[in-house]
Structures are given as structure tokens and as C-alpha cells.
CSV table of C-alpha atoms in Angstrom, one decimal:
chain,number,residue,atom,x,y,z
A,1,MET,CA,0.4,-0.3,0.1
A,2,GLY,CA,3.1,2.2,0.1
A,3,GLU,CA,1.3,5.0,-1.5
A,4,LYS,CA,1.3,8.8,0.1
A,5,VAL,CA,-2.6,9.1,0.3
A,6,VAL,CA,-4.5,12.5,1.8
A,7,ALA,CA,-7.1,11.5,3.5
A,8,GLY,CA,-10.8,12.4,2.1
A,9,GLY,CA,-14.1,11.7,0.7
A,10,PHE,CA,-14.6,10.2,-3.3
A,11,ASP,CA,-17.6,11.1,-4.9
A,12,LEU,CA,-19.2,9.1,-7.5
A,13,SER,CA,-17.3,10.3,-10.6
A,14,ASP,CA,-14.3,9.4,-8.7
A,15,ARG,CA,-14.7,5.6,-8.4
A,16,GLN,CA,-16.2,6.3,-12.4
A,17,ARG,CA,-13.3,7.5,-13.4
A,18,TYR,CA,-11.1,5.0,-11.4
A,19,ARG,CA,-12.4,2.4,-13.3
A,20,ARG,CA,-11.9,3.8,-16.4
A,21,LYS,CA,-8.1,4.2,-15.5
A,22,LEU,CA,-7.8,1.0,-14.2
A,23,GLN,CA,-9.5,-0.9,-17.8
A,24,GLN,CA,-6.6,2.0,-19.2
A,25,CYS,CA,-3.7,0.2,-16.9
A,26,LEU,CA,-4.8,-3.3,-17.7
A,27,GLU,CA,-4.4,-3.1,-21.3
A,28,GLY,CA,-1.3,-0.8,-20.8
A,29,LEU,CA,-0.1,-4.0,-19.0
A,30,GLY,CA,-1.4,-6.4,-21.9
A,31,ARG,CA,0.7,-4.5,-24.0
A,32,LEU,CA,4.0,-4.2,-22.2
A,33,LEU,CA,3.4,-8.3,-22.2
A,34,GLU,CA,3.0,-8.5,-25.9
A,35,GLU,CA,5.4,-6.7,-26.8
A,36,ARG,CA,7.9,-8.2,-24.1
A,37,ARG,CA,9.2,-4.8,-22.4
A,38,PHE,CA,10.0,-6.2,-18.7
A,39,ASP,CA,13.1,-6.9,-17.6
A,40,ARG,CA,15.3,-9.3,-18.6
A,41,PRO,CA,16.3,-12.3,-15.5
A,42,LYS,CA,18.2,-10.9,-13.2
A,43,ASN,CA,17.3,-13.5,-9.8
A,44,LEU,CA,16.6,-10.8,-7.6
A,45,MET,CA,14.9,-11.6,-4.4
A,46,GLY,CA,13.7,-9.2,-1.3
A,47,LEU,CA,12.6,-9.5,2.3
A,48,GLU,CA,10.4,-7.5,4.8
A,49,ILE,CA,9.1,-8.3,8.1
A,50,GLU,CA,6.8,-7.2,10.1
A,51,LEU,CA,7.2,-6.5,13.9
A,52,ASN,CA,5.6,-5.9,17.4
A,53,LEU,CA,6.5,-3.5,20.2
A,54,ALA,CA,6.2,-4.7,23.7
A,55,GLY,CA,7.1,-4.1,27.1
A,56,ALA,CA,9.4,-5.9,29.2
A,57,ASP,CA,6.3,-7.3,30.9
A,58,GLY,CA,5.1,-8.8,27.4
A,59,MET,CA,2.7,-6.3,26.8
A,60,PRO,CA,1.8,-4.6,23.8
A,61,ARG,CA,3.6,-0.7,23.1
A,62,MET,CA,1.7,1.7,21.2
A,63,MET,CA,4.7,3.8,20.3
A,64,ASN,CA,6.0,2.9,17.1
A,65,ALA,CA,6.0,7.2,15.9
A,66,GLU,CA,8.4,7.5,19.0
A,67,VAL,CA,10.8,4.3,18.4
A,68,LEU,CA,11.3,5.3,14.5
A,69,GLU,CA,12.3,8.8,15.1
A,70,ARG,CA,15.1,6.9,17.6
A,71,ILE,CA,15.9,4.5,14.5
A,72,SER,CA,15.9,7.1,12.0
A,73,SER,CA,16.5,4.6,9.3
A,74,GLY,CA,14.7,4.8,5.6
A,75,ASP,CA,14.7,0.5,6.3
A,76,PHE,CA,12.2,0.8,8.8
A,77,GLN,CA,8.5,2.0,8.1
A,78,THR,CA,5.1,2.0,10.0
A,79,GLU,CA,2.7,-0.6,9.6
A,80,LEU,CA,-1.4,-0.5,10.7
A,81,GLY,CA,-0.9,-0.4,14.3
A,82,GLN,CA,1.0,1.6,16.9
A,83,PHE,CA,2.2,-1.5,18.4
A,84,ASN,CA,4.0,-2.0,14.7
A,85,LEU,CA,6.4,-1.9,12.8
A,86,GLU,CA,8.3,-3.2,9.5
A,87,VAL,CA,11.8,-3.6,8.3
A,88,ASN,CA,12.8,-4.4,4.7
A,89,ILE,CA,15.8,-5.4,2.9
A,90,VAL,CA,17.2,-4.4,-0.1
A,91,PRO,CA,17.0,-6.8,-3.0
A,92,HIS,CA,19.6,-9.4,-3.5
A,93,ARG,CA,20.9,-11.6,-5.8
A,94,LEU,CA,19.8,-15.3,-5.1
A,95,SER,CA,23.5,-17.0,-5.6
A,96,GLY,CA,26.5,-17.9,-3.4
A,97,ARG,CA,26.6,-16.8,0.7
A,98,VAL,CA,23.3,-14.1,0.1
A,99,LEU,CA,21.4,-16.8,3.0
A,100,ASP,CA,24.1,-15.9,5.3
A,101,GLN,CA,24.2,-12.2,4.3
A,102,LEU,CA,20.5,-11.9,5.0
A,103,ALA,CA,20.9,-13.4,8.4
A,104,GLU,CA,24.0,-11.0,9.0
A,105,GLU,CA,22.2,-8.0,7.8
A,106,LEU,CA,18.5,-8.8,9.9
A,107,ARG,CA,20.7,-9.1,13.1
A,108,THR,CA,22.3,-6.3,12.8
A,109,GLY,CA,19.6,-4.1,11.3
A,110,LEU,CA,17.2,-5.4,14.4
A,111,GLY,CA,19.6,-5.3,16.9
A,112,TYR,CA,20.0,-1.9,16.1
A,113,ALA,CA,15.9,-1.1,16.5
A,114,ASP,CA,16.6,-3.0,19.6
A,115,ARG,CA,18.5,-1.2,21.2
A,116,LYS,CA,16.7,2.1,20.0
A,117,ALA,CA,13.6,0.7,21.2
A,118,GLY,CA,15.0,0.1,24.4
A,119,GLU,CA,15.3,4.0,24.8
A,120,VAL,CA,11.7,4.3,25.6
A,121,SER,CA,11.2,0.9,27.4
A,122,ALA,CA,10.4,-1.1,24.3
A,123,GLU,CA,11.6,-3.9,22.8
A,124,ILE,CA,11.2,-5.5,19.1
A,125,VAL,CA,9.2,-8.9,19.1
A,126,MET,CA,9.0,-11.5,15.3
A,127,ILE,CA,5.9,-13.3,16.4
A,128,GLY,CA,2.8,-13.9,13.8
A,129,ILE,CA,0.6,-12.6,16.6
A,130,LEU,CA,1.1,-11.2,20.0
A,131,PRO,CA,-0.2,-13.0,22.5
A,132,THR,CA,-1.4,-10.8,25.2
A,133,LEU,CA,-3.0,-8.2,22.5
A,134,SER,CA,-6.5,-7.7,24.3
A,135,GLN,CA,-9.6,-6.2,22.4
A,136,LYS,CA,-8.7,-3.0,24.0
A,137,ASP,CA,-6.0,-2.5,22.2
A,138,LEU,CA,-6.9,-3.3,18.7
A,139,VAL,CA,-9.3,0.1,18.3
A,140,SER,CA,-9.3,2.6,15.6
A,141,ALA,CA,-7.2,4.8,18.6
A,142,ASN,CA,-4.2,3.0,17.9
A,143,LEU,CA,-4.4,2.5,14.2
A,144,SER,CA,-0.5,4.4,12.9
A,145,GLU,CA,-1.4,7.9,12.5
A,146,VAL,CA,-0.6,7.9,9.2
A,147,ASP,CA,-3.3,8.9,6.1
A,148,ARG,CA,-3.4,5.8,4.1
A,149,TYR,CA,-4.5,3.6,7.3
A,150,MET,CA,-6.9,6.2,8.4
A,151,LEU,CA,-8.4,6.1,4.5
A,152,LEU,CA,-8.3,2.7,4.1
A,153,ASN,CA,-9.8,1.7,7.7
A,154,ASP,CA,-12.8,4.3,6.9
A,155,GLN,CA,-13.5,2.9,3.3
A,156,ILE,CA,-13.3,-0.8,4.1
A,157,MET,CA,-16.1,0.1,6.7
A,158,ALA,CA,-17.8,2.3,4.5
A,159,ALA,CA,-18.5,-1.2,1.5
A,160,ARG,CA,-19.2,-3.0,4.3
A,161,GLY,CA,-21.8,-1.0,6.2
A,162,GLU,CA,-21.4,-2.3,9.6
A,163,GLU,CA,-19.3,-3.8,12.6
A,164,ILE,CA,-16.9,-6.4,11.3
A,165,THR,CA,-17.5,-9.7,13.2
A,166,LEU,CA,-14.6,-12.0,13.9
A,167,ASP,CA,-15.6,-15.9,14.6
A,168,ILE,CA,-12.3,-18.1,14.4
A,169,GLU,CA,-13.1,-21.3,15.9
A,170,GLY,CA,-10.1,-23.9,17.0
A,171,VAL,CA,-9.0,-25.3,20.1
A,172,GLU,CA,-11.3,-22.8,21.3
A,173,ARG,CA,-13.7,-20.2,19.8
A,174,LEU,CA,-13.2,-16.4,19.5
A,175,ARG,CA,-16.2,-14.3,18.6
A,176,TYR,CA,-15.7,-10.4,18.6
A,177,THR,CA,-16.9,-7.4,16.5
A,178,SER,CA,-15.0,-4.8,15.9
A,179,GLY,CA,-15.9,-1.1,14.6
A,180,SER,CA,-12.6,-0.6,12.7
A,181,ILE,CA,-9.9,-2.9,10.4
A,182,ALA,CA,-7.8,-2.6,13.6
A,183,PRO,CA,-7.8,-6.1,14.3
A,184,GLU,CA,-5.8,-6.7,11.2
A,185,ALA,CA,-2.8,-5.1,13.2
A,186,ALA,CA,-2.2,-8.0,15.3
A,187,CYS,CA,-1.2,-10.0,11.7
A,188,THR,CA,3.2,-9.7,11.4
A,189,SER,CA,4.1,-11.3,8.4
A,190,VAL,CA,7.4,-12.2,6.8
A,191,GLN,CA,6.7,-10.8,2.8
A,192,LEU,CA,9.3,-12.6,0.4
A,193,HIS,CA,9.8,-11.3,-3.3
A,194,LEU,CA,10.9,-12.9,-6.0
A,195,GLN,CA,11.6,-10.9,-9.6
A,196,VAL,CA,10.2,-12.9,-12.6
A,197,THR,CA,10.1,-12.8,-15.9
A,198,PRO,CA,6.8,-13.0,-17.4
A,199,ARG,CA,7.7,-16.5,-19.1
A,200,ARG,CA,8.4,-17.9,-15.7
A,201,PHE,CA,5.7,-15.5,-13.9
A,202,ALA,CA,2.4,-18.5,-13.9
A,203,ALA,CA,5.1,-21.0,-13.3
A,204,VAL,CA,6.3,-19.6,-10.0
A,205,TRP,CA,3.1,-18.2,-9.0
A,206,ASN,CA,1.6,-21.8,-9.3
A,207,ALA,CA,4.3,-23.3,-7.5
A,208,ALA,CA,4.0,-20.4,-4.8
A,209,GLN,CA,0.3,-21.5,-4.2
A,210,ALA,CA,0.9,-25.4,-4.2
A,211,VAL,CA,3.6,-24.9,-1.4
A,212,SER,CA,2.2,-22.4,0.5
A,213,ALA,CA,0.3,-25.1,3.1
A,214,LEU,CA,4.0,-26.8,3.5
A,215,GLN,CA,5.1,-23.2,4.3
A,216,ILE,CA,2.3,-22.6,7.2
A,217,ALA,CA,3.0,-26.4,8.2
A,218,VAL,CA,6.6,-26.1,9.4
A,219,GLY,CA,6.3,-22.0,10.0
A,220,ALA,CA,2.9,-21.7,12.1
A,221,ASN,CA,3.8,-19.2,14.8
A,222,SER,CA,0.4,-17.9,15.5
A,223,PRO,CA,-1.9,-19.6,18.0
A,224,PHE,CA,-3.7,-17.3,20.0
A,225,LEU,CA,-5.3,-14.3,20.0
A,226,PHE,CA,-7.4,-12.0,22.6
A,227,GLY,CA,-6.4,-14.8,25.1
A,228,ARG,CA,-7.8,-17.5,22.7
A,229,GLU,CA,-6.3,-21.0,21.3
A,230,LEU,CA,-7.4,-21.2,18.0
A,231,TRP,CA,-5.2,-22.2,15.1
A,232,ARG,CA,-1.6,-22.9,14.3
A,233,GLU,CA,-2.0,-20.1,12.5
A,234,SER,CA,-5.0,-17.8,13.2
A,235,ARG,CA,-3.3,-14.9,11.2
A,236,PRO,CA,-5.4,-16.2,7.5
A,237,PRO,CA,-8.7,-16.3,9.3
A,238,LEU,CA,-8.1,-13.0,11.1
A,239,PHE,CA,-6.5,-11.1,8.1
A,240,LEU,CA,-9.4,-12.3,5.9
A,241,GLN,CA,-12.5,-11.5,8.7
A,242,ALA,CA,-10.6,-8.4,9.4
A,243,THR,CA,-10.8,-6.7,6.1
A,244,ASP,CA,-14.2,-8.3,4.9
A,245,THR,CA,-16.0,-5.6,3.3
A,246,ARG,CA,-18.6,-8.4,2.9
A,247,PRO,CA,-21.7,-8.2,4.9
A,248,PRO,CA,-23.6,-11.6,5.5
A,249,GLU,CA,-25.9,-11.3,2.5
A,250,ILE,CA,-23.0,-10.6,0.0
A,251,LYS,CA,-20.8,-13.4,1.2
A,252,ALA,CA,-24.1,-15.6,1.1
A,253,GLN,CA,-24.1,-14.9,-2.6
A,254,GLY,CA,-20.7,-16.5,-3.5
A,255,VAL,CA,-18.8,-12.7,-3.5
A,256,ARG,CA,-14.8,-13.3,-3.0
A,257,PRO,CA,-13.3,-12.1,0.2
A,258,ARG,CA,-10.2,-9.3,-0.3
A,259,THR,CA,-8.2,-11.6,1.4
A,260,TRP,CA,-8.1,-14.5,-1.2
A,261,PHE,CA,-6.3,-17.8,-1.6
A,262,GLY,CA,-7.5,-17.7,-5.1
A,263,GLU,CA,-9.8,-20.7,-7.0
A,264,ARG,CA,-7.6,-21.5,-10.3
A,265,TRP,CA,-4.0,-22.1,-11.7
A,266,ILE,CA,-2.9,-19.1,-14.2
A,267,ASP,CA,-1.5,-18.7,-17.3
A,268,SER,CA,0.2,-15.4,-17.1
A,269,ALA,CA,0.4,-12.6,-14.6
A,270,TYR,CA,-1.9,-10.5,-16.5
A,271,ASP,CA,-4.9,-13.4,-15.2
A,272,LEU,CA,-4.5,-11.9,-11.6
A,273,PHE,CA,-4.6,-8.4,-12.8
A,274,GLU,CA,-7.8,-8.8,-14.7
A,275,GLU,CA,-9.0,-10.9,-11.7
A,276,ASN,CA,-8.5,-8.1,-9.3
A,277,LEU,CA,-10.3,-5.3,-11.4
A,278,ASN,CA,-13.0,-7.6,-12.2
A,279,TYR,CA,-14.0,-8.9,-8.7
A,280,PHE,CA,-12.9,-6.2,-6.2
A,281,PRO,CA,-14.3,-2.6,-6.2
A,282,ALA,CA,-12.2,-0.3,-5.8
A,283,LEU,CA,-11.4,0.9,-2.2
A,284,LEU,CA,-8.9,4.1,-2.9
A,285,PRO,CA,-10.2,5.6,-6.2
A,286,ILE,CA,-7.5,8.1,-6.2
A,287,CYS,CA,-6.4,8.5,-10.0
A,288,GLY,CA,-2.5,10.0,-11.2
A,289,GLU,CA,-2.3,12.6,-14.1
A,290,GLN,CA,-0.4,9.8,-16.2
A,291,ASP,CA,-1.6,8.4,-19.5
A,292,PRO,CA,-1.0,4.9,-19.3
A,293,LEU,CA,-1.4,4.3,-23.3
A,294,ARG,CA,-0.3,7.4,-24.1
A,295,VAL,CA,3.0,6.7,-22.7
A,296,LEU,CA,3.3,3.3,-24.4
A,297,ASP,CA,2.5,5.6,-27.3
A,298,ASP,CA,5.3,7.5,-27.2
A,299,GLY,CA,7.6,4.7,-26.7
A,300,GLY,CA,7.9,5.3,-22.5
A,301,ILE,CA,6.8,3.2,-19.9
A,302,PRO,CA,3.9,3.7,-17.7
A,303,SER,CA,3.7,3.3,-14.2
A,304,LEU,CA,0.1,2.1,-14.1
A,305,GLN,CA,-0.1,4.2,-10.9
A,306,GLU,CA,-4.3,3.0,-10.4
A,307,LEU,CA,-3.4,-0.7,-10.7
A,308,VAL,CA,-0.3,-1.3,-9.0
A,309,LEU,CA,-2.8,1.0,-6.1
A,310,HIS,CA,-6.0,-1.5,-6.1
A,311,ASN,CA,-3.7,-4.5,-6.5
A,312,GLY,CA,-2.4,-3.7,-3.0
A,313,THR,CA,-5.8,-3.3,-1.5
A,314,VAL,CA,-6.2,-7.3,-2.4
A,315,TYR,CA,-4.8,-8.9,-0.2
A,316,ARG,CA,-3.7,-12.5,-2.1
A,317,TRP,CA,-1.4,-15.1,-0.5
A,318,ASN,CA,0.9,-14.5,-2.9
A,319,ARG,CA,0.4,-11.4,-4.6
A,320,PRO,CA,1.9,-10.6,-8.6
A,321,VAL,CA,3.5,-6.8,-8.2
A,322,TYR,CA,4.4,-4.5,-11.4
A,323,GLU,CA,7.1,-1.8,-10.9
A,324,VAL,CA,9.2,0.3,-12.6
A,325,SER,CA,12.9,0.5,-11.5
A,326,GLU,CA,15.5,2.7,-13.3
A,327,GLY,CA,12.7,2.9,-16.4
A,328,VAL,CA,12.5,-0.8,-16.5
A,329,PRO,CA,9.3,-2.4,-15.6
A,330,HIS,CA,9.3,-5.9,-14.0
A,331,LEU,CA,7.1,-8.4,-12.2
A,332,ARG,CA,7.4,-10.3,-8.6
A,333,VAL,CA,5.8,-12.8,-6.6
A,334,GLU,CA,5.2,-11.5,-3.4
A,335,ASN,CA,4.7,-14.7,-0.9
A,336,ARG,CA,2.8,-12.9,2.0
A,337,VAL,CA,1.8,-16.6,3.4
A,338,LEU,CA,4.8,-16.9,6.8
A,339,PRO,CA,4.2,-15.1,9.8
A,340,ALA,CA,6.8,-13.4,11.8
A,341,GLY,CA,9.7,-14.8,13.6
A,342,PRO,CA,10.8,-16.6,15.7
A,343,THR,CA,14.6,-15.8,15.3
A,344,VAL,CA,16.8,-14.6,12.3
A,345,THR,CA,17.3,-18.2,11.5
A,346,ASP,CA,14.3,-19.6,11.8
A,347,VAL,CA,13.7,-16.4,9.1
A,348,ILE,CA,16.3,-17.6,6.5
A,349,ALA,CA,15.5,-21.4,6.8
A,350,ASN,CA,12.2,-20.6,5.6
A,351,ALA,CA,12.9,-18.5,2.8
A,352,ALA,CA,15.5,-20.8,1.7
A,353,PHE,CA,12.9,-23.8,2.1
A,354,TYR,CA,10.4,-21.7,-0.4
A,355,TYR,CA,13.1,-20.1,-2.9
A,356,GLY,CA,14.9,-23.4,-3.2
A,357,LEU,CA,11.1,-25.4,-3.4
A,358,VAL,CA,9.2,-23.0,-6.1
A,359,ARG,CA,12.6,-22.8,-8.0
A,360,ALA,CA,12.4,-26.5,-8.3
A,361,LEU,CA,8.2,-27.6,-8.5
A,362,ALA,CA,8.2,-24.3,-11.6
A,363,GLU,CA,10.7,-26.1,-13.3
A,364,GLU,CA,9.7,-29.8,-12.5
A,365,PRO,CA,8.5,-31.3,-16.8
A,366,ARG,CA,5.4,-32.4,-15.3
A,367,PRO,CA,4.4,-29.8,-12.6
A,368,VAL,CA,2.6,-30.1,-9.3
A,369,TRP,CA,-0.5,-27.8,-10.7
A,370,SER,CA,-1.2,-30.9,-12.9
A,371,ARG,CA,-1.3,-33.6,-10.8
A,372,LEU,CA,-3.0,-31.5,-8.3
A,373,SER,CA,-6.4,-29.5,-7.8
A,374,PHE,CA,-6.5,-25.9,-7.0
A,375,ALA,CA,-9.4,-27.3,-5.0
A,376,GLU,CA,-7.1,-29.7,-2.8
A,377,ALA,CA,-4.5,-27.1,-2.5
A,378,ALA,CA,-6.7,-24.5,-0.9
A,379,ALA,CA,-7.8,-27.3,1.5
A,380,ASN,CA,-4.3,-28.1,1.8
A,381,PHE,CA,-3.9,-24.5,3.0
A,382,ASP,CA,-6.6,-24.2,5.3
A,383,THR,CA,-5.7,-27.5,6.9
A,384,ALA,CA,-2.1,-26.3,7.7
A,385,CYS,CA,-3.7,-23.3,9.1
A,386,ARG,CA,-5.2,-25.3,11.7
A,387,HIS,CA,-2.8,-27.9,12.4
A,388,GLY,CA,0.8,-26.6,11.9
A,389,ILE,CA,3.5,-29.2,11.7
A,390,ASP,CA,0.9,-31.8,12.8
A,391,ALA,CA,-1.3,-31.5,9.8
A,392,THR,CA,-2.1,-34.1,7.3
A,393,LEU,CA,-2.3,-33.0,3.3
A,394,ARG,CA,-2.7,-34.0,0.1
A,395,TRP,CA,0.3,-34.6,-2.8
A,396,PRO,CA,0.8,-36.1,-5.8
A,397,ARG,CA,2.4,-39.3,-5.6
A,398,PRO,CA,5.7,-39.9,-7.8
A,399,GLY,CA,5.5,-41.6,-10.6
A,400,ARG,CA,3.7,-41.6,-13.9
A,401,SER,CA,-0.1,-42.6,-11.9
A,402,ALA,CA,-2.0,-39.1,-11.1
A,403,VAL,CA,-2.3,-40.6,-7.5
A,404,VAL,CA,-2.8,-38.0,-4.9
A,405,ALA,CA,-2.5,-39.1,-1.3
A,406,GLU,CA,-2.6,-37.8,2.0
A,407,LEU,CA,0.7,-37.4,3.9
A,408,PRO,CA,1.8,-36.3,7.0
A,409,ALA,CA,3.2,-32.7,6.5
A,410,VAL,CA,6.6,-33.8,8.5
A,411,GLN,CA,7.2,-37.0,6.5
A,412,LEU,CA,6.4,-34.9,3.1
A,413,VAL,CA,8.5,-32.2,3.7
A,414,ARG,CA,11.5,-34.5,4.9
A,415,ASP,CA,11.4,-37.3,2.8
A,416,GLU,CA,9.8,-35.7,-1.3
A,417,LEU,CA,10.4,-31.9,-0.5
A,418,LEU,CA,13.5,-31.1,1.1
A,419,PRO,CA,15.9,-32.7,-1.3
A,420,LEU,CA,13.9,-30.6,-4.4
A,421,ALA,CA,14.6,-27.6,-1.9
A,422,ALA,CA,17.8,-28.3,-2.1
A,423,ALA,CA,18.0,-28.5,-5.7
A,424,GLY,CA,16.6,-25.8,-6.5
A,425,LEU,CA,19.1,-23.8,-4.1
A,426,ASP,CA,21.6,-25.6,-6.1
A,427,ALA,CA,20.3,-24.3,-9.4
A,428,TRP,CA,20.3,-20.8,-7.9
A,429,GLY,CA,23.9,-21.5,-6.9
A,430,VAL,CA,23.5,-21.2,-3.4
A,431,GLU,CA,26.5,-21.8,-1.5
A,432,PRO,CA,26.0,-25.2,-0.5
A,433,ALA,CA,27.2,-25.0,3.3
A,434,ASP,CA,24.4,-21.9,3.6
A,435,ARG,CA,21.9,-24.3,2.1
A,436,ASP,CA,22.6,-27.2,4.2
A,437,LEU,CA,22.6,-25.3,7.5
A,438,TYR,CA,19.1,-23.5,6.8
A,439,LEU,CA,17.1,-26.6,5.3
A,440,GLY,CA,18.8,-28.5,8.1
A,441,VAL,CA,16.9,-26.1,10.6
A,442,ILE,CA,13.7,-27.0,8.7
A,443,GLU,CA,14.6,-30.7,8.7
A,444,GLU,CA,14.9,-30.5,12.4
A,445,ARG,CA,11.4,-29.2,13.0
A,446,CYS,CA,9.8,-32.2,11.0
A,447,ARG,CA,12.2,-34.4,13.2
A,448,ARG,CA,11.3,-33.2,16.7
A,449,ARG,CA,7.5,-31.7,15.5
A,450,VAL,CA,8.2,-28.3,17.1
A,451,ASN,CA,7.7,-24.9,15.3
A,452,GLY,CA,6.9,-21.6,16.9
A,453,ALA,CA,3.3,-22.6,17.5
A,454,SER,CA,3.9,-25.8,18.8
A,455,TRP,CA,6.4,-24.3,21.4
A,456,GLN,CA,4.0,-21.1,22.3
A,457,THR,CA,0.9,-23.5,22.9
A,458,ALA,CA,3.5,-26.4,25.3
A,459,THR,CA,4.5,-23.4,26.8
A,460,PHE,CA,1.6,-21.8,27.8
A,461,HIS,CA,-0.4,-24.9,28.6
A,462,ARG,CA,3.1,-25.8,31.0
A,463,ALA,CA,2.5,-22.2,32.8
A,464,LEU,CA,-1.1,-23.5,33.2
A,465,ASP,CA,-1.0,-26.9,34.7
A,466,GLY,CA,2.3,-24.4,37.0
A,467,GLY,CA,-0.4,-22.3,38.4
A,468,LEU,CA,-0.9,-19.2,36.3
A,469,GLU,CA,-4.1,-17.9,35.2
A,470,ARG,CA,-4.6,-17.0,31.4
A,471,HIS,CA,-3.5,-14.2,31.2
A,472,ALA,CA,-0.3,-14.2,33.3
A,473,ALA,CA,0.3,-17.4,31.1
A,474,LEU,CA,0.2,-15.5,28.1
A,475,ALA,CA,2.4,-13.2,29.2
A,476,ALA,CA,4.6,-15.3,31.0
A,477,THR,CA,5.1,-17.4,27.6
A,478,THR,CA,5.4,-14.1,25.9
A,479,ARG,CA,8.5,-13.1,28.1
A,480,ARG,CA,10.2,-16.5,27.5
A,481,TYR,CA,9.6,-16.6,24.0
A,482,CYS,CA,11.2,-12.9,23.9
A,483,GLU,CA,14.5,-14.0,25.7
A,484,LEU,CA,15.2,-17.5,23.6
A,485,MET,CA,14.2,-15.2,21.0
A,486,ARG,CA,17.4,-13.1,21.8
A,487,SER,CA,19.2,-16.0,22.1
A,488,GLY,CA,19.1,-16.5,18.3
A,489,GLU,CA,18.8,-20.4,18.5
A,490,PRO,CA,16.4,-21.7,16.3
A,491,VAL,CA,12.9,-22.4,18.0
A,492,HIS,CA,13.3,-25.9,17.6
A,493,THR,CA,16.3,-25.9,20.1
A,494,TRP,CA,14.2,-24.5,22.9
A,495,PRO,CA,13.1,-26.0,26.0
A,496,VAL,CA,9.3,-26.1,26.9
A,497,GLY,CA,8.6,-23.5,29.8
A,498,CYS,CA,8.9,-20.6,31.6
A,499,PRO,CA,11.9,-21.4,34.2
A,500,ASP,CA,10.9,-18.9,37.1
């Protein structure tokens, strides 16, 4: 969403004009694709991590403006809630020692930010959902004081026409109504970018969709919200409901939600941008002055500003991205599946697994999406979010047959997908020692059946069994999580429980 927008209302003519501009942008994108005007392959990847601010007591701290002022770095930005930050790592070429380079940059940047946060009695926490968040924390008064967030909130609530209802049933059930989109701020994620050519885009996006469930199974880290134990990865149902512009009657008609897994495998990046225009009304109908078709006629490259802005308000778990850099357009797949944390090592291990596996699957002569239905991929994603490391998923069996079988996710990852991920990292040219180190973290999670979510829930229940009441147990779990996160050791090595 990073557009600088000025809060204000929109009239009927704004939306009509914006729709016309969107169609012009889509036509311009089609021409760019047909004329092969896109950047050549550079094997570039990027990384963004959304973060939480908490105090020494484990409670959220609503002070991102103060912390950002002290950090004073363009790498760190606001996010939706006042207890959120985001860090952006500059693009890197996927080769050589890139994984260790990313890890070192993250440790340095996050360490610096944490020291600066400490000056105002706060600390940085990498976690999918902060367990100590309460209903009183997620209100409109605690949205970041940035025009685009206020405007987005107003438009989503106006489109819905009534309060947002959260209803998530997992280990326990949560029911809650909100007068704003503030509950969305509870979700903090890792976003993995991969620049791809138009010719390779569909294969990479399809592969990313297919592996989303596996990413969640091994990387889940969001089991709590408002004191309730829900899904092992509760961000997807929370994000879906917190951004839902559909009142119940519209939902019953089968209208698609703005947070969306999708409904089909694709043949081109154009398919996704076209779906976004056809299925989702504009939330922020802000038009620029550029005429994209005239720019193309004059031999230039249009920014497609309206298409980019609209695309940023459709929350696909694997989102297409169009951007112009140094006068040349490129396409990226933005993978938004993973929660933040638990440690830098875990984040880089998750990234290694994703980039290696997507490369290998996208280049298979008989791709997985030709043997696995899209409905099965979507069901896998839902199952993995519910059950995390203990999920059983459907996956095509090796060989010529079209058999799809149910397998424990840990068995599927260890026996079949980790070797593929290793081959994919080799194809990128990643250093073998780094490949083995970070994929070894994923292997150990599977062997021990431990990820961030399983550690959080086990530690929470041990605290309950030790006599703490629920709120105190969640706070103790959060404090212990922060302590172990700072140790830097991957989550599969963490001892369960709170020593004090």
C-alpha cells in the first residue's frame, strides 16, 4: 500500500474515472507483456518483516512513532497498528552466500532497532500474533497516525456498512465485533519477493500457491488471539475477516473476499491483475495524471499507478507485483504466507525452503499443479493453518500415475520436498554450506515436530499446569519467547516452559 494518500472522501465520479483508468492500465500491462518490454532475469529476491513492539512485561507498546524517530532509518517504516513496525531488506541476488548475508543484515538491523526501542522501554518482537494483545489494544485509536491507514479503514468500513465480525473456531472459539480494521494489525508476517520474467511468472506463482500449505505447516507461529487458543496459524482467518468488505448477505451470494487464496491455476500474470479488476471494487479510487496508453504510444514505460494501488488492496497470499525500476518494468511474486519469527535463523530457513522449493517445482517437466487440483491446494492451506506441524496434506505421488495421497506434512517435507528445495537452491547457485545449514533447520523442525506455534502452546499449557491463570500464563509465555528469540537459537532447540 505504500502510496502517500491524503485522507478525504470520494464521490461517484471518482469511482467511475478510476474504473476507466484501471481498464487503461490493464490494457497497458497487456501491451507491455505482448511487446516483451520487461526486465531481463536478474535472480533478485527481497524480504520484508513486520514486527511488534512490547514492554518487558510482554504487553504491547503503542509507540511506533517514537521508536521510528529514534531508529531514524529508511529501512524501518510504520505499519497498521501503533505497536507495529516493518523492516525492509534491499534486494539481493539469489546466489552464493546470500542466505548468510541476509541473516547478518537482519541481525544487525534488528539489533540496532531493538536498542533504540529500549530507549523508550520497548523491545522488538518477531512473532505472528503477539499473545498478550487484548480487545482494548485493537481499536481505531491505536491505528498508526498515517493518512493511508485512516482512509483505508474508513473505506473498508463504509463498503461493509456494519461492524466487522470475527468468528474463529479452533482449539477454542473466539467471537468478537470491531468497529474498525484494527484487528488486522495483530497479523505480522514475512513477505518474500522474487523477481521473475513474464514467461516464468505463471509457473512460479502456481508453485508458490502449491507450497503455501507446506510453508505454514513448518513455519506456523500464531496460535493465540485475545487470550484464546485458535488455529496453529491464526493470521489467515483473522486477516480474511478483519479486511472483509462483505456483509453476511453478500457473502452468502458467493462474492469473493479481499483476502483470497484464489480459485484457479493461472497461465499469465495478466490473469491475476484482470481478476483483481473484475472481482473487487476500488477501495481507494485515487487517480494520477499519467495516461498509460499515451505513454506507451510515445515509447515510454507507464507506472500503471492505479493498477498498482488497486492491487495493494487485494490481499492474495501470493500477490503479483508490477514495478518500474530505473525506467524498466518488472514483475514479482510476493509471498505473504509466513508469520514473522521466531528468530532470524528461522526466518532465513523458511526463506531458503521457499526459494529452493519454488525453483524446483516451477521447473519440473510434469508440474505439481497438473496433478493436484486447485481446490486440493486451497484445502491444504486451510488444513495447515488449523493444525500446523501436525497437519496431514494431500500431495501427488511420484511416478506416472495421477494418484494424490494424504501424508503427514513432516513426512512429505523430510522425504520429498527438502531434497527438491536443496536442488532448487543449487540451481540458484546458493553456497552448499548455507543450503545445508538452513534446510537443516527445517529438517530438525520436522524430526522433532516443533515450530513456533507448537512451542508457544506447549509453554502456555505448562504455565497453566504450574498454577498461573490464563492472562499471566500468556504473559509469561511471551516474556520467555522474547528471551529465547534474543538468544538467536532456532525454535526447535528451545526448551518448553518458563523457568521462573
